[in-house]
């Protein structure tokens, strides 16, 4: 299959490109390198033994995306390209709405012009909002996001559902990710955010490597077993593999389906940091601080639909997630 991957040099995108290439698919990446580095393209090629076609292109640039569809007979699209920082989205909401909505609309218009009917979309567990009980299951209402980033995911999900209602040939799988961590076992690909990380694992590894002084764990007074927030962490390679299953589903079915990609297990902040220390043997200097605005106490996935519809479940352990996250940092410094 010939697959266009927008945002293919990003954290989840790059791991997905590797899985696609190893599966024998042809990969065309469109990425503006806004939050990633050009050498990721070579790394994807060196792991897979096969090079993706790379376009340095912004998905909001219609002429650039149209050109890609003109030059390739694309069977399906995986749309990762988006701004993704929750806190930043609250400070510059207009930029988030403009970028995330514009890129989705531009891409979908280009797909329509080219007659490409299959898409897998990077959604997020954030669409479940603050009012649903855990575990989150796909049938729950998703119309109340807690931040502009989350709203862009809710809105794009709705756009995809509307297109699939209007066009019976259209097929979309909306993948709701929980908390991806870990890295490729080669140590060549991983989560490498620029600036000070917002997410837990990138922060943990920078403290462990001495690049940052200490980790502040946000809150120990939540109504959870140990008082810290609980999340559903999954290995990014498991997540990447879920995209291949979703792609397969999309090309063989019609309509729009939302599917959670998570392990179904909740792990607290304290437990994750302990697991990191135990599996790497590296200490993480840490303190407990106040709660972070907007954090929900506990989030984890219902996983039945992913298993039933896609035949997918997460396989890797928390130890592997921690070890691979750390290995990526160690390899990056060699
Ligand atoms: N945390 C800390 N210290 C830090 C960073 C995070 O204690 O320095 C805690 C947070 O308070 C939270 C947990 O670690 O309890 C996980 O936080 P992350 O920022 O890693 O992830 P979130 O669960 O807040 O958000 C993630 C994605 C979002 C997505 C959301 C879906 O980053 O894009 O999951 O639920 F929307």
Short mmCIF file of C-alpha atoms and ligand atoms in Angstrom, two decimals:
data_model
loop_
_atom_site.label_atom_id
_atom_site.label_comp_id
_atom_site.label_asym_id
_atom_site.label_seq_id
_atom_site.Cartn_x
_atom_site.Cartn_y
_atom_site.Cartn_z
CA UNK A 1 0.00 0.00 0.00
CA UNK A 2 1.15 3.58 -0.66
CA UNK A 3 0.63 5.59 2.52
CA UNK A 4 0.97 9.35 3.04
CA UNK A 5 2.10 10.03 6.61
CA UNK A 6 1.76 13.65 7.70
CA UNK A 7 3.99 14.47 10.65
CA UNK A 8 6.01 11.35 9.84
CA UNK A 9 9.20 12.63 11.48
CA UNK A 10 7.53 13.24 14.85
CA UNK A 11 7.59 10.94 17.85
CA UNK A 12 4.67 8.62 17.01
CA UNK A 13 4.88 9.27 13.26
CA UNK A 14 8.49 8.13 12.94
CA UNK A 15 7.86 4.85 14.77
CA UNK A 16 4.81 4.25 12.58
CA UNK A 17 6.85 4.87 9.40
CA UNK A 18 9.31 2.17 10.52
CA UNK A 19 6.50 -0.34 11.06
CA UNK A 20 4.94 0.50 7.69
CA UNK A 21 8.22 0.14 5.79
CA UNK A 22 9.01 -3.13 7.58
CA UNK A 23 5.55 -4.33 6.59
CA UNK A 24 6.37 -3.70 2.92
CA UNK A 25 4.28 -0.54 2.54
CA UNK A 26 5.53 2.47 0.60
CA UNK A 27 5.76 5.57 2.78
CA UNK A 28 5.54 9.19 1.74
CA UNK A 29 6.16 11.66 4.55
CA UNK A 30 4.91 15.26 4.58
CA UNK A 31 6.39 17.18 7.50
CA UNK A 32 7.43 20.80 8.01
CA UNK A 33 10.04 19.82 10.66
CA UNK A 34 8.45 22.28 13.08
CA UNK A 35 9.04 20.01 16.07
CA UNK A 36 11.38 17.36 14.64
CA UNK A 37 14.73 16.97 12.96
CA UNK A 38 15.59 16.10 9.34
CA UNK A 39 17.96 13.28 10.39
CA UNK A 40 14.91 11.30 11.56
CA UNK A 41 14.25 10.48 7.89
CA UNK A 42 17.65 8.76 7.57
CA UNK A 43 17.14 6.99 10.87
CA UNK A 44 13.79 5.61 9.73
CA UNK A 45 15.55 4.37 6.57
CA UNK A 46 18.48 2.84 8.43
CA UNK A 47 16.22 0.89 10.83
CA UNK A 48 13.83 -0.29 8.11
CA UNK A 49 16.38 -0.90 5.35
CA UNK A 50 14.06 1.05 3.06
CA UNK A 51 13.78 4.80 2.57
CA UNK A 52 10.56 6.78 2.83
CA UNK A 53 9.93 9.53 0.27
CA UNK A 54 10.26 12.80 2.15
CA UNK A 55 8.59 16.13 1.39
CA UNK A 56 9.42 19.08 3.62
CA UNK A 57 5.89 20.43 3.45
CA UNK A 58 3.41 22.14 5.71
CA UNK A 59 0.06 20.38 5.61
CA UNK A 60 -1.72 23.76 5.58
CA UNK A 61 0.00 24.47 2.23
CA UNK A 62 -2.55 23.25 -0.28
CA UNK A 63 -0.30 23.55 -3.33
CA UNK A 64 2.37 21.42 -1.64
CA UNK A 65 -0.08 18.71 -0.55
CA UNK A 66 -1.85 18.72 -3.92
CA UNK A 67 1.53 18.16 -5.57
CA UNK A 68 2.16 15.08 -3.42
CA UNK A 69 -1.19 13.58 -4.44
CA UNK A 70 -0.42 14.42 -8.10
CA UNK A 71 2.97 12.69 -7.91
CA UNK A 72 1.81 9.55 -6.06
CA UNK A 73 -1.20 7.27 -6.22
CA UNK A 74 -1.91 7.38 -2.47
CA UNK A 75 -4.08 4.58 -1.09
CA UNK A 76 -4.44 5.89 2.47
CA UNK A 77 -3.34 8.68 4.79
CA UNK A 78 -2.22 8.68 8.41
CA UNK A 79 -2.58 12.21 9.75
CA UNK A 80 -0.26 12.99 12.67
CA UNK A 81 0.83 16.55 11.85
CA UNK A 82 -0.48 18.89 14.57
CA UNK A 83 0.48 21.10 17.47
CA UNK A 84 0.16 19.00 20.63
CA UNK A 85 1.08 20.85 23.82
CA UNK A 86 -1.94 21.18 26.11
CA UNK A 87 -0.59 24.11 28.20
CA UNK A 88 0.63 26.04 25.15
CA UNK A 89 -2.76 25.60 23.50
CA UNK A 90 -4.35 27.53 26.39
CA UNK A 91 -1.92 30.43 25.86
CA UNK A 92 -2.14 30.63 22.05
CA UNK A 93 -5.51 29.07 21.23
CA UNK A 94 -5.94 30.81 17.90
CA UNK A 95 -2.67 29.41 16.56
CA UNK A 96 -3.77 25.92 17.64
CA UNK A 97 -7.16 26.17 16.00
CA UNK A 98 -5.69 27.68 12.83
CA UNK A 99 -2.93 25.10 12.49
CA UNK A 100 -4.69 21.90 13.54
CA UNK A 101 -8.00 22.61 11.80
CA UNK A 102 -6.44 24.13 8.70
CA UNK A 103 -4.08 21.19 8.17
CA UNK A 104 -6.90 18.67 8.59
CA UNK A 105 -9.22 20.56 6.21
CA UNK A 106 -6.51 21.09 3.61
CA UNK A 107 -5.53 17.44 3.73
CA UNK A 108 -9.14 16.27 3.47
CA UNK A 109 -9.82 18.55 0.50
CA UNK A 110 -6.73 17.24 -1.27
CA UNK A 111 -7.80 13.66 -0.51
CA UNK A 112 -11.23 14.39 -1.94
CA UNK A 113 -9.77 15.90 -5.14
CA UNK A 114 -7.52 12.87 -5.56
CA UNK A 115 -10.26 10.35 -4.75
CA UNK A 116 -8.38 9.03 -1.71
CA UNK A 117 -10.97 7.73 0.77
CA UNK A 118 -9.05 6.18 3.66
CA UNK A 119 -7.65 8.00 6.67
CA UNK A 120 -6.32 7.13 10.11
CA UNK A 121 -6.42 10.14 12.41
CA UNK A 122 -4.32 10.84 15.51
CA UNK A 123 -6.89 11.64 18.13
CA UNK A 124 -6.42 11.59 21.86
CA UNK A 125 -7.92 10.36 25.11
CA UNK A 126 -8.33 14.06 25.86
CA UNK A 127 -11.60 13.97 23.84
CA UNK A 128 -13.28 12.16 26.76
CA UNK A 129 -13.13 15.43 28.72
CA UNK A 130 -13.61 15.83 32.47
CA UNK A 131 -17.02 14.21 32.97
CA UNK A 132 -16.66 10.57 31.97
CA UNK A 133 -15.76 7.83 34.47
CA UNK A 134 -12.82 5.47 33.84
CA UNK A 135 -12.23 3.27 32.00
CA UNK A 136 -13.01 5.41 28.97
CA UNK A 137 -14.94 3.55 26.30
CA UNK A 138 -15.57 4.72 22.76
CA UNK A 139 -19.35 5.08 23.12
CA UNK A 140 -19.00 7.78 25.80
CA UNK A 141 -19.89 11.40 24.91
CA UNK A 142 -16.86 13.44 23.81
CA UNK A 143 -18.16 16.94 23.35
CA UNK A 144 -16.47 18.65 26.32
CA UNK A 145 -12.72 19.11 25.96
CA UNK A 146 -10.73 20.85 28.71
CA UNK A 147 -8.32 22.83 26.49
CA UNK A 148 -8.03 24.17 22.91
CA UNK A 149 -5.73 21.31 21.84
CA UNK A 150 -8.37 18.84 22.99
CA UNK A 151 -11.09 20.80 21.22
CA UNK A 152 -9.21 20.56 17.90
CA UNK A 153 -9.26 16.75 18.32
CA UNK A 154 -12.98 16.75 19.15
CA UNK A 155 -13.71 18.99 16.15
CA UNK A 156 -11.63 17.00 13.66
CA UNK A 157 -13.23 13.76 14.83
CA UNK A 158 -16.62 15.35 14.10
CA UNK A 159 -15.47 16.57 10.67
CA UNK A 160 -14.41 13.03 9.80
CA UNK A 161 -17.72 11.58 10.99
CA UNK A 162 -19.60 14.16 8.90
CA UNK A 163 -17.60 13.34 5.77
CA UNK A 164 -18.23 9.65 6.25
CA UNK A 165 -21.96 10.31 6.58
CA UNK A 166 -21.97 12.35 3.38
CA UNK A 167 -19.75 9.96 1.41
CA UNK A 168 -20.54 6.26 1.91
CA UNK A 169 -17.19 5.33 0.33
CA UNK A 170 -15.18 7.28 2.93
CA UNK A 171 -13.42 5.47 5.75
CA UNK A 172 -11.83 6.93 8.88
CA UNK A 173 -10.37 5.39 12.02
CA UNK A 174 -10.01 7.89 14.88
CA UNK A 175 -7.31 6.58 17.16
CA UNK A 176 -7.57 7.87 20.70
CA UNK A 177 -4.13 7.59 22.20
CA UNK A 178 -3.52 7.36 25.90
CA UNK A 179 0.04 8.15 27.16
CA UNK A 180 2.73 6.94 24.76
CA UNK A 181 6.23 6.59 26.21
CA UNK A 182 9.27 4.47 25.32
CA UNK A 183 11.36 4.56 22.19
CA UNK A 184 12.55 2.35 19.34
CA UNK A 185 14.77 -0.43 20.69
CA UNK A 186 17.58 0.67 18.33
CA UNK A 187 17.84 3.88 20.36
CA UNK A 188 17.65 5.86 17.08
CA UNK A 189 14.10 7.18 17.48
CA UNK A 190 12.35 8.53 20.54
CA UNK A 191 10.58 11.46 22.13
CA UNK A 192 12.86 14.45 21.78
CA UNK A 193 10.88 17.61 22.52
CA UNK A 194 12.61 20.94 22.08
CA UNK A 195 12.86 23.13 25.20
CA UNK A 196 11.74 22.02 28.63
CA UNK A 197 9.47 18.97 28.34
CA UNK A 198 5.85 19.12 29.49
CA UNK A 199 5.25 15.38 29.55
CA UNK A 200 6.34 13.14 32.37
CA UNK A 201 8.73 10.64 30.74
CA UNK A 202 10.76 13.17 28.69
CA UNK A 203 11.17 15.13 31.94
CA UNK A 204 12.15 12.03 33.92
CA UNK A 205 14.92 11.08 31.47
CA UNK A 206 16.34 14.60 31.46
CA UNK A 207 16.55 14.59 35.24
CA UNK A 208 18.06 11.09 35.17
CA UNK A 209 20.70 12.27 32.68
CA UNK A 210 21.50 15.41 34.69
CA UNK A 211 20.18 17.83 32.03
CA UNK A 212 17.49 19.00 34.47
CA UNK A 213 17.94 19.24 38.21
CA UNK A 214 14.81 17.68 39.62
CA UNK A 215 11.40 16.33 38.75
CA UNK A 216 8.39 17.94 40.36
CA UNK A 217 5.60 15.40 40.72
CA UNK A 218 2.40 17.36 40.52
CA UNK A 219 0.20 16.51 43.48
CA UNK A 220 0.01 13.75 46.10
CA UNK A 221 -3.50 14.49 47.37
CA UNK A 222 -5.65 13.13 44.57
CA UNK A 223 -8.30 10.55 45.33
CA UNK A 224 -6.14 7.74 43.94
CA UNK A 225 -4.40 4.82 45.68
CA UNK A 226 -1.14 6.70 46.37
CA UNK A 227 -2.44 10.26 45.91
CA UNK A 228 -0.66 10.90 42.59
CA UNK A 229 -2.38 10.97 39.16
CA UNK A 230 -2.99 7.72 37.32
CA UNK A 231 -2.45 7.37 33.56
CA UNK A 232 -2.44 4.59 30.96
CA UNK A 233 1.15 4.52 29.64
CA UNK A 234 1.80 2.49 26.51
CA UNK A 235 4.91 1.73 24.48
CA UNK A 236 5.20 3.86 21.33
CA UNK A 237 6.09 0.79 19.23
CA UNK A 238 2.86 -0.92 20.33
CA UNK A 239 1.06 2.29 19.44
CA UNK A 240 2.75 2.42 16.02
CA UNK A 241 1.67 -1.17 15.34
CA UNK A 242 -1.90 -0.17 16.18
CA UNK A 243 -1.79 2.24 13.24
CA UNK A 244 -1.08 -0.59 10.80
CA UNK A 245 -4.06 -2.51 12.13
CA UNK A 246 -6.20 0.63 11.87
CA UNK A 247 -5.03 1.21 8.29
CA UNK A 248 -5.92 -2.33 7.38
CA UNK A 249 -9.34 -1.86 8.92
CA UNK A 250 -9.86 1.49 7.15
CA UNK A 251 -9.13 0.17 3.65
CA UNK A 252 -11.43 -2.82 4.15
CA UNK A 253 -14.41 -1.01 5.70
CA UNK A 254 -16.45 2.16 5.27
CA UNK A 255 -17.60 4.73 7.82
CA UNK A 256 -15.93 6.32 10.85
CA UNK A 257 -14.83 4.40 13.94
CA UNK A 258 -13.18 5.74 17.09
CA UNK A 259 -10.81 3.30 18.79
CA UNK A 260 -8.82 3.64 22.02
CA UNK A 261 -5.16 2.69 21.97
CA UNK A 262 -4.05 2.07 25.53
CA UNK A 263 -3.09 -0.87 27.74
CA UNK A 264 -6.15 -0.73 30.00
CA UNK A 265 -3.85 -0.45 33.05
CA UNK A 266 -3.49 2.63 35.18
CA UNK A 267 -0.12 3.55 36.66
CA UNK A 268 0.47 6.43 39.07
CA UNK A 269 3.17 9.08 38.69
CA UNK A 270 4.96 7.64 41.73
CA UNK A 271 4.74 4.10 40.34
CA UNK A 272 6.10 5.14 36.96
CA UNK A 273 9.10 6.94 38.45
CA UNK A 274 9.78 3.95 40.74
CA UNK A 275 9.55 1.61 37.72
CA UNK A 276 12.01 3.81 35.84
CA UNK A 277 14.54 3.65 38.66
CA UNK A 278 14.09 -0.10 39.13
CA UNK A 279 14.42 -0.98 35.44
CA UNK A 280 17.34 1.34 34.59
CA UNK A 281 19.18 1.48 37.92
CA UNK A 282 19.33 5.27 37.54
CA UNK A 283 18.07 7.58 40.30
CA UNK A 284 15.62 10.38 39.59
CA UNK A 285 15.92 13.40 41.85
CA UNK A 286 12.31 14.24 42.68
CA UNK A 287 10.03 16.30 44.87
CA UNK A 288 6.29 16.49 45.34
CA UNK A 289 4.80 19.82 44.27
CA UNK A 290 1.30 21.26 43.98
CA UNK A 291 -1.25 19.98 41.50
CA UNK A 292 -0.90 21.08 37.86
CA UNK A 293 -3.90 23.00 36.48
CA UNK A 294 -6.18 20.91 34.32
CA UNK A 295 -4.91 17.44 35.34
CA UNK A 296 -7.59 14.80 35.85
CA UNK A 297 -6.98 12.32 38.71
CA UNK A 298 -7.19 9.13 36.70
CA UNK A 299 -7.34 8.10 33.08
CA UNK A 300 -7.17 4.70 31.49
CA UNK A 301 -8.55 2.99 28.44
CA UNK A 302 -11.24 0.46 27.84
CA UNK A 303 -9.47 -1.84 25.37
CA UNK A 304 -12.21 -4.16 24.14
CA UNK A 305 -12.95 -2.32 20.91
CA UNK A 306 -9.30 -2.24 19.81
CA UNK A 307 -9.11 -5.98 20.37
CA UNK A 308 -12.42 -6.76 18.68
CA UNK A 309 -12.27 -4.37 15.74
CA UNK A 310 -8.55 -4.23 15.02
CA UNK A 311 -7.20 -7.37 16.70
CA UNK A 312 -4.75 -5.13 18.56
CA UNK A 313 -3.60 -5.03 22.14
CA UNK A 314 -0.51 -3.56 23.77
CA UNK A 315 2.23 -6.09 24.44
CA UNK A 316 5.20 -4.33 25.97
CA UNK A 317 5.75 -3.97 29.70
CA UNK A 318 6.35 -0.85 31.76
CA UNK A 319 9.94 -2.04 32.25
CA UNK A 320 10.46 -2.10 28.48
CA UNK A 321 8.91 1.36 28.18
CA UNK A 322 11.30 2.77 30.81
CA UNK A 323 14.37 0.94 29.51
CA UNK A 324 13.79 2.01 25.91
CA UNK A 325 13.13 5.64 26.91
CA UNK A 326 16.44 5.64 28.76
CA UNK A 327 18.33 3.79 26.01
CA UNK A 328 17.28 6.50 23.55
CA UNK A 329 18.84 9.17 25.76
CA UNK A 330 22.02 7.15 26.32
CA UNK A 331 22.40 6.47 22.57
CA UNK A 332 21.70 10.11 21.69
CA UNK A 333 24.64 11.20 23.83
CA UNK A 334 27.17 8.73 22.32
N1 LIG B 1 3.64 15.08 35.61
C1 LIG B 1 4.41 15.37 36.70
N2 LIG B 1 5.55 16.11 36.50
C2 LIG B 1 5.95 16.55 35.28
C3 LIG B 1 5.15 16.23 34.16
C4 LIG B 1 4.00 15.50 34.37
O1 LIG B 1 4.10 15.01 37.83
O2 LIG B 1 6.98 17.22 35.17
C5 LIG B 1 2.42 14.29 35.81
C6 LIG B 1 1.17 15.03 35.39
O3 LIG B 1 0.72 15.86 36.41
C7 LIG B 1 0.24 13.86 35.07
C8 LIG B 1 1.17 12.76 34.56
O4 LIG B 1 2.48 13.14 35.01
O5 LIG B 1 -0.36 13.43 36.23
C9 LIG B 1 1.19 12.65 33.05
O6 LIG B 1 1.40 13.93 32.50
P1 LIG B 1 1.78 14.15 30.98
O7 LIG B 1 1.97 15.62 30.78
O8 LIG B 1 2.91 13.25 30.57
O9 LIG B 1 0.51 13.60 30.20
P2 LIG B 1 -1.04 14.01 30.33
O10 LIG B 1 -1.75 12.79 30.81
O11 LIG B 1 -1.24 15.26 31.07
O12 LIG B 1 -1.40 14.34 28.80
C10 LIG B 1 -1.26 13.37 27.79
C11 LIG B 1 -0.85 14.03 26.50
C12 LIG B 1 -1.96 14.90 25.97
C13 LIG B 1 -3.24 14.16 25.93
C14 LIG B 1 -3.56 13.49 27.23
C15 LIG B 1 -4.73 12.58 27.04
O13 LIG B 1 0.30 14.83 26.67
O14 LIG B 1 -1.63 15.27 24.64
O15 LIG B 1 -2.46 12.70 27.67
O16 LIG B 1 -5.25 12.17 28.23
F1 LIG B 1 -4.23 15.01 25.61
#
